[in-house]
Short mmCIF file of C-alpha atoms in Angstrom, two decimals:
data_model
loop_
_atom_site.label_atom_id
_atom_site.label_comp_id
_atom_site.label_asym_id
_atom_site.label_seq_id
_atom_site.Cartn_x
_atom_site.Cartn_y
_atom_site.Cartn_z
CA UNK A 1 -1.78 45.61 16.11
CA UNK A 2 -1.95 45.03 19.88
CA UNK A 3 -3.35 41.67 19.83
CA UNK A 4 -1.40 39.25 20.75
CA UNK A 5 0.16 36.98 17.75
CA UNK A 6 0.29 32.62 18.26
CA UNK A 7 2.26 30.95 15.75
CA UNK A 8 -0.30 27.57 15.24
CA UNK A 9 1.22 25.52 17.55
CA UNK A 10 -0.19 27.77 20.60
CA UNK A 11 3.32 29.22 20.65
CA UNK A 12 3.62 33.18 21.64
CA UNK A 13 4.74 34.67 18.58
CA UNK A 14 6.61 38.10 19.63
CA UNK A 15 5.39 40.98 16.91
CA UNK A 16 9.01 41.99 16.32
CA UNK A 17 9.28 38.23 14.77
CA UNK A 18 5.74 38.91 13.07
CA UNK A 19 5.28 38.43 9.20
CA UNK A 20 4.76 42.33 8.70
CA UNK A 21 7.96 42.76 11.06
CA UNK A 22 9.95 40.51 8.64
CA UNK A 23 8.49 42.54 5.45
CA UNK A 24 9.84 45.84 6.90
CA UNK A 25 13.03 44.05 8.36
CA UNK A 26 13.46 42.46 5.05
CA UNK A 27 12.19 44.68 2.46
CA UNK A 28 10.47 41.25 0.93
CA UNK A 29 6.77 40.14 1.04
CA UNK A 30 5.90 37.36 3.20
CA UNK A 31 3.87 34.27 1.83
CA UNK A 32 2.71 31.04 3.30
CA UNK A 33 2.44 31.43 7.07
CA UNK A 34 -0.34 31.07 8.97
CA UNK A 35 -1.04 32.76 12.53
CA UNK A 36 -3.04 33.16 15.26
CA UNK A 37 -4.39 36.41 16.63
CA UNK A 38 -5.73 36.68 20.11
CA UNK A 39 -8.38 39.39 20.76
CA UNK A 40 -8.64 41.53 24.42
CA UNK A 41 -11.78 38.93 25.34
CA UNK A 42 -9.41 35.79 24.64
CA UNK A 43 -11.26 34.40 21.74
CA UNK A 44 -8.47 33.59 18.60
CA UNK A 45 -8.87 33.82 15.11
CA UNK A 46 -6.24 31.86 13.00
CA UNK A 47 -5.38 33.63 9.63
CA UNK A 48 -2.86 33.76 6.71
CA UNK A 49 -0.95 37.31 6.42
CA UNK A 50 -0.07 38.78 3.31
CA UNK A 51 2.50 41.75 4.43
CA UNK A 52 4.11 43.73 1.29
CA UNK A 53 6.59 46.27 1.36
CA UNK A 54 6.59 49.50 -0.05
CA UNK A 55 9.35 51.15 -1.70
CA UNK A 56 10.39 55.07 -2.44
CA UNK A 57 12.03 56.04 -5.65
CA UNK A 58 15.70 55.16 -4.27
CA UNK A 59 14.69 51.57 -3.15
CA UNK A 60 14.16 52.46 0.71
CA UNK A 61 11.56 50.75 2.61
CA UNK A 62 9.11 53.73 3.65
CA UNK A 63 6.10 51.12 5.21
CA UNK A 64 4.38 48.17 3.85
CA UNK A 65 0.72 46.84 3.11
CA UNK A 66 -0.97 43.98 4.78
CA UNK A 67 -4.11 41.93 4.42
CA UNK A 68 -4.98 39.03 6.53
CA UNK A 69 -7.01 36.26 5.41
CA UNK A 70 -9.75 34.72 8.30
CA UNK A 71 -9.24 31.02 8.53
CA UNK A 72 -11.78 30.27 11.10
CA UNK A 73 -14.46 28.97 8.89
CA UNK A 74 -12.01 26.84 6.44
CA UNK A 75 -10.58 25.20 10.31
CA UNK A 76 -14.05 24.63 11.21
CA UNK A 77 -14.75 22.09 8.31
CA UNK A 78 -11.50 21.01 8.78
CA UNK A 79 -12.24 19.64 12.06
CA UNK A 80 -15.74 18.52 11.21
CA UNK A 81 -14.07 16.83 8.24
CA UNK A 82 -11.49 15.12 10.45
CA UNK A 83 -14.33 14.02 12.48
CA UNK A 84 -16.42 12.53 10.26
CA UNK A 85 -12.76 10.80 8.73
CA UNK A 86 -12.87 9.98 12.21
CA UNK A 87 -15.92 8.03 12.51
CA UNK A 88 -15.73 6.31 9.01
CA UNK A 89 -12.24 5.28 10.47
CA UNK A 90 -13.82 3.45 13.29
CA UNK A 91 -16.71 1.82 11.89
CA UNK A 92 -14.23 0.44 8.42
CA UNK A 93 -12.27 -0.83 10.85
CA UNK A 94 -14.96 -2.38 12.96
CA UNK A 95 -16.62 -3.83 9.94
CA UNK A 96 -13.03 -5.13 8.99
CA UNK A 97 -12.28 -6.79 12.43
CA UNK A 98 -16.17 -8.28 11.73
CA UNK A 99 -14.83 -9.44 8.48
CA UNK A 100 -11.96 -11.42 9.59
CA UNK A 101 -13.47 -12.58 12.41
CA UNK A 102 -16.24 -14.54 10.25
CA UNK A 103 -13.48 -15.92 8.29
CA UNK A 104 -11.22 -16.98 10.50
CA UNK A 105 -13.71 -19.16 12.86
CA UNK A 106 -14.56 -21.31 9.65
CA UNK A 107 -10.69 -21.50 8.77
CA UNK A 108 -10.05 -22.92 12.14
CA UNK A 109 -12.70 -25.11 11.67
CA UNK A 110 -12.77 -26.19 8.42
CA UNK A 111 -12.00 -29.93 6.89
CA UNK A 112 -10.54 -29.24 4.15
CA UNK A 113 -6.88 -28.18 3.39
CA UNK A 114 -7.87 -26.36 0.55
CA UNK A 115 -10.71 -24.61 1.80
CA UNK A 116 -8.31 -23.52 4.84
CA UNK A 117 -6.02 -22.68 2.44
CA UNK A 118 -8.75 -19.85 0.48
CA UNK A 119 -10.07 -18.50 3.95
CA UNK A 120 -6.19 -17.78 5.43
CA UNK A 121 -5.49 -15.85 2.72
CA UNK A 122 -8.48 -13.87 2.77
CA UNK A 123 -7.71 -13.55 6.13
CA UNK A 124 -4.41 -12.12 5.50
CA UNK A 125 -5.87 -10.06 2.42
CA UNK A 126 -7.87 -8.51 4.57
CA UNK A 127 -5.66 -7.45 7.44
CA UNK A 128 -3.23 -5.45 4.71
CA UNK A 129 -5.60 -3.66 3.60
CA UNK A 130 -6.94 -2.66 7.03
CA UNK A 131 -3.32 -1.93 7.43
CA UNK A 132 -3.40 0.37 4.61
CA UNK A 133 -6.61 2.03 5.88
CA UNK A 134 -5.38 2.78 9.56
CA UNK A 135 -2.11 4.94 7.86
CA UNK A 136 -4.52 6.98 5.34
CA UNK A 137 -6.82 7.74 8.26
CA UNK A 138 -4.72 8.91 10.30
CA UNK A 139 -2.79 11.32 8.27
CA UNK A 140 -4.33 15.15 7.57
CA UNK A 141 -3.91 15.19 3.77
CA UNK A 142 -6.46 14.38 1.87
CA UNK A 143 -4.74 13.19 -1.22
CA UNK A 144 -1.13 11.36 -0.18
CA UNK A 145 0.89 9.37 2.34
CA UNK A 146 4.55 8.67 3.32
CA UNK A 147 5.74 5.72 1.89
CA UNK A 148 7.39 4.95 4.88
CA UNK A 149 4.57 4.69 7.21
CA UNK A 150 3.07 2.95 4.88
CA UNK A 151 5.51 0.58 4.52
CA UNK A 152 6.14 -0.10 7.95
CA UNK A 153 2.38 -0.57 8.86
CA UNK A 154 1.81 -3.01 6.47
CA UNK A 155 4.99 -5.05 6.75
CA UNK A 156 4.23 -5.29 10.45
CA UNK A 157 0.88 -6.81 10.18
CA UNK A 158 1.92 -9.33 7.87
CA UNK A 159 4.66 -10.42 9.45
CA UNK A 160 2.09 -10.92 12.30
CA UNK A 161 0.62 -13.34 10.00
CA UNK A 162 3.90 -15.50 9.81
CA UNK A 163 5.65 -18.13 11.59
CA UNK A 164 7.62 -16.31 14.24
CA UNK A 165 10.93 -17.36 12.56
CA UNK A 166 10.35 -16.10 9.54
CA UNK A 167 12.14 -12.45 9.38
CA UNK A 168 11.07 -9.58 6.98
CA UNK A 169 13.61 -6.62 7.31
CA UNK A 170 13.05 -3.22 5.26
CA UNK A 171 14.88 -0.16 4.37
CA UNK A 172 13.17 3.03 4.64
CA UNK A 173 11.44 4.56 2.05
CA UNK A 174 10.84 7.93 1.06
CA UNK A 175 8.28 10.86 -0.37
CA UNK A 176 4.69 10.34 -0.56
CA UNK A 177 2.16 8.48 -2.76
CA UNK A 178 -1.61 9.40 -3.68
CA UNK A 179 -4.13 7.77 -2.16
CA UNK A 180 -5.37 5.72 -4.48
CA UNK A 181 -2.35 3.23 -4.71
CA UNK A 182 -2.66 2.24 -0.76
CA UNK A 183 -5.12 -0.39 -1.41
CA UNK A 184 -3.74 -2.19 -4.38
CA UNK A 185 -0.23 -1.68 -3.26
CA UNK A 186 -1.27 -2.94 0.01
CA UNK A 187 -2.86 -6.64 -1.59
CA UNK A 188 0.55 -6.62 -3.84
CA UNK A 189 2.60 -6.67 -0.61
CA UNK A 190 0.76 -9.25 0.82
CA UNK A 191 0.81 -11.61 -2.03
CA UNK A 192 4.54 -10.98 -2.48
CA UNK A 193 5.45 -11.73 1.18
CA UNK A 194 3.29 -14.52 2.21
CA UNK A 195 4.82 -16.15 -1.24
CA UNK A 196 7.84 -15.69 -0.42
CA UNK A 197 7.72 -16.68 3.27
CA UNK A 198 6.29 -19.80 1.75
CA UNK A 199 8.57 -20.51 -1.05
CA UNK A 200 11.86 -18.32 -0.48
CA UNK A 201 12.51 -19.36 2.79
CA UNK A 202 14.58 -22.61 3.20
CA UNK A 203 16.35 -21.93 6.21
CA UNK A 204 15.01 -19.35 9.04
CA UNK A 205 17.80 -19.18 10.87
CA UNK A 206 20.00 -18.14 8.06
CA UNK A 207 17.12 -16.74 5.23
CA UNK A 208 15.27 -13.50 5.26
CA UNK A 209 13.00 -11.87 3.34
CA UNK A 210 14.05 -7.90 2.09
CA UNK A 211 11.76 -5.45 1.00
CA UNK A 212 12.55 -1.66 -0.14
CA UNK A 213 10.24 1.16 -1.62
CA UNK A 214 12.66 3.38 -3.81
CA UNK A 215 12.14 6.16 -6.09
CA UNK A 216 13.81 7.59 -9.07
CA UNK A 217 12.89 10.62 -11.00
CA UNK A 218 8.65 10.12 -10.02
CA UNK A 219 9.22 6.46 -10.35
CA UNK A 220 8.33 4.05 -7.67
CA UNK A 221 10.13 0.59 -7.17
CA UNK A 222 9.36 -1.98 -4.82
CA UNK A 223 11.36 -4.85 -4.54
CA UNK A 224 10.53 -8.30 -2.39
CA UNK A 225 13.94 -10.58 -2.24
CA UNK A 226 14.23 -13.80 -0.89
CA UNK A 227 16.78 -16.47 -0.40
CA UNK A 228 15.12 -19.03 -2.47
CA UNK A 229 15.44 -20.20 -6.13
CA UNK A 230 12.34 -17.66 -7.55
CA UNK A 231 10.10 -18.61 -10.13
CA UNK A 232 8.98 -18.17 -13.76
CA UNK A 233 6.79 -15.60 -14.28
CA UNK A 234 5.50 -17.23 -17.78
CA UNK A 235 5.83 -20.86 -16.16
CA UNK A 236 3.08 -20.25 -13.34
CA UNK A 237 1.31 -16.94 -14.40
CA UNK A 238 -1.63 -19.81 -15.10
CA UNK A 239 -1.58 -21.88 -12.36
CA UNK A 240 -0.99 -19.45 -9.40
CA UNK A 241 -4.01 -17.37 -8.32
CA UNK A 242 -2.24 -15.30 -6.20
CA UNK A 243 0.27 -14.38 -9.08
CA UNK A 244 -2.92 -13.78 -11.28
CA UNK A 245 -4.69 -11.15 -8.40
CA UNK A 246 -0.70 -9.48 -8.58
CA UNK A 247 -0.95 -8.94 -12.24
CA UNK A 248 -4.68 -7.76 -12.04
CA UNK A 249 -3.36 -5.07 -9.70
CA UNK A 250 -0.39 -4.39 -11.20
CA UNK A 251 -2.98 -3.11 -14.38
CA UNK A 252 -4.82 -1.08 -12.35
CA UNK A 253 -1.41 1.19 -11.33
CA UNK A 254 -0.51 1.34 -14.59
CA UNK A 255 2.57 -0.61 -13.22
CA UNK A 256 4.91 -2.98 -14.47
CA UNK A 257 5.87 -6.33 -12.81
CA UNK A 258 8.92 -8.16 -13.17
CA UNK A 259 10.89 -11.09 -11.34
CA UNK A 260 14.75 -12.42 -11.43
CA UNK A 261 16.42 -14.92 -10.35
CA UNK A 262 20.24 -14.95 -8.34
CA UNK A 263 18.85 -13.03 -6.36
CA UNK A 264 15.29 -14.29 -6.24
CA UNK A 265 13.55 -10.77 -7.19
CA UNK A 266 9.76 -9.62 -7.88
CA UNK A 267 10.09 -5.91 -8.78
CA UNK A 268 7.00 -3.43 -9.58
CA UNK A 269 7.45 -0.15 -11.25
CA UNK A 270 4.87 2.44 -10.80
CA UNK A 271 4.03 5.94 -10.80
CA UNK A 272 3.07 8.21 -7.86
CA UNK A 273 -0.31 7.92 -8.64
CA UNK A 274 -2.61 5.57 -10.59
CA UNK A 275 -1.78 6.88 -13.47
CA UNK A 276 -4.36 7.90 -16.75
#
């Protein structure tokens, strides 16, 4: 082939390095790389080689078969579909900015504690789970995320929601989770933070909230420490609506919920994915 070859970065990929050079070089078949081929009037054409080598009866390479697979419609509705993800993006996020913004002028405004109370936590609700929707749109696969981003983007905007003194410090997490768990996972972060920024925090200078992601075997586990005394799951699963939206979510992952005291500890075990 004289075209020229483009790994799919737009790097110059030199045909002695090609897939079909590596099959003859080799004496293996080539699988799962994508190229780009440049034709004499400039257009490209990005496609997935399939170069196989062919053997005589002592085992020498004597040539190989190829067959190249044309990727340029399944790109096209890959960037139409990143477009229109593009332009649901903006407009969820206007309509969440909207949100918030009608809640928090009454908040400001309102009279009573309690009413403030309701419309500050939707206000907070609200901003995690925009949190959660920036990371999924802005990632290219359609079904997953890194935890870590995640994590990070979410933890961020709620601590934006805190005192300045209060400090939230994380370890980084790893692998990916599907799609499905961003949202709930995100309310379930909020909850867990803003409680214990409220409850576990005694002294700021000394006191600090923790928060990990871990995983073990296709197990999840996040864990939310604090420096305070906890609480009794049984003793206030009644009274605390919070606590109640927590365990709501917590059956929709198919996850279990625990908390500990010395240290204070809320832990939730899930799968990768919402489960059956």
């Amino acid at each position: 082939m004289s075209w020229k070859l483009y790994l799919p970065d737009g790097t110059p990929l030199p045909h002695d390095q090609c897939p079909m050079a590596v099959a003859l070089k080799e004496g293996r078949p080539v699988r799962g790389v994508e190229a780009i081929a440049e034709r004499p009037d400039g257009t490209r054409v990005p496609f997935i080689p399939f170069p196989t080598p062919l053997f005589d009866a002592s085992g020498r390479v004597t040539g190989a078969i190829n067959m190249l697979v044309d990727l340029s419609e399944r790109k096209q509705a890959e960037t139409q579909q990143r477009l229109l993800l593009n332009e649901l993006n903006h407009r969820t996020k206007n309509n969440m900015q909207m949100l918030q913004g009608l809640l928090y002028t009454p908040a400001r405004s309102a009279r009573s504690e309690e009413a403030r109370r309701v419309l500050d936590d939707a206000c907070s609700r609200i901003a995690a789970m925009a949190a959660a929707q920036r990371v999924l749109y802005g990632i290219t696969d359609a079904t997953s995320f890194a935890a870590d981003e995640f994590l990070g983007a979410v933890v961020e905007t709620i601590q934006q929601t805190l005192p300045a003194r209060i400090k939230i410090t994380r370890t980084q997490a790893t692998s990916a989770l599907s799609n499905d768990i961003a949202m709930p996972l995100a309310l379930i972060l909020n909850e867990l933070l803003t409680n214990a920024a409220k409850h576990g925090i005694s002294d700021p200078a000394a006191d600090s909230i923790r928060v990990s992601l871990v995983e073990h075997d296709g197990q999840f586990e996040l864990h939310i420490e604090d420096d305070g005394p906890g609480f009794d799951l049984n003793a206030v699963r009644q009274t605390s609506s919070g606590l109640r939206l927590i365990l709501g979510l917590a059956r929709q992952l198919h996850a279990e919920f625990t908390v500990s005291r010395l240290p204070s500890r809320a832990t939730l075990r899930f799968g990768a994915s919402r489960g059956p």
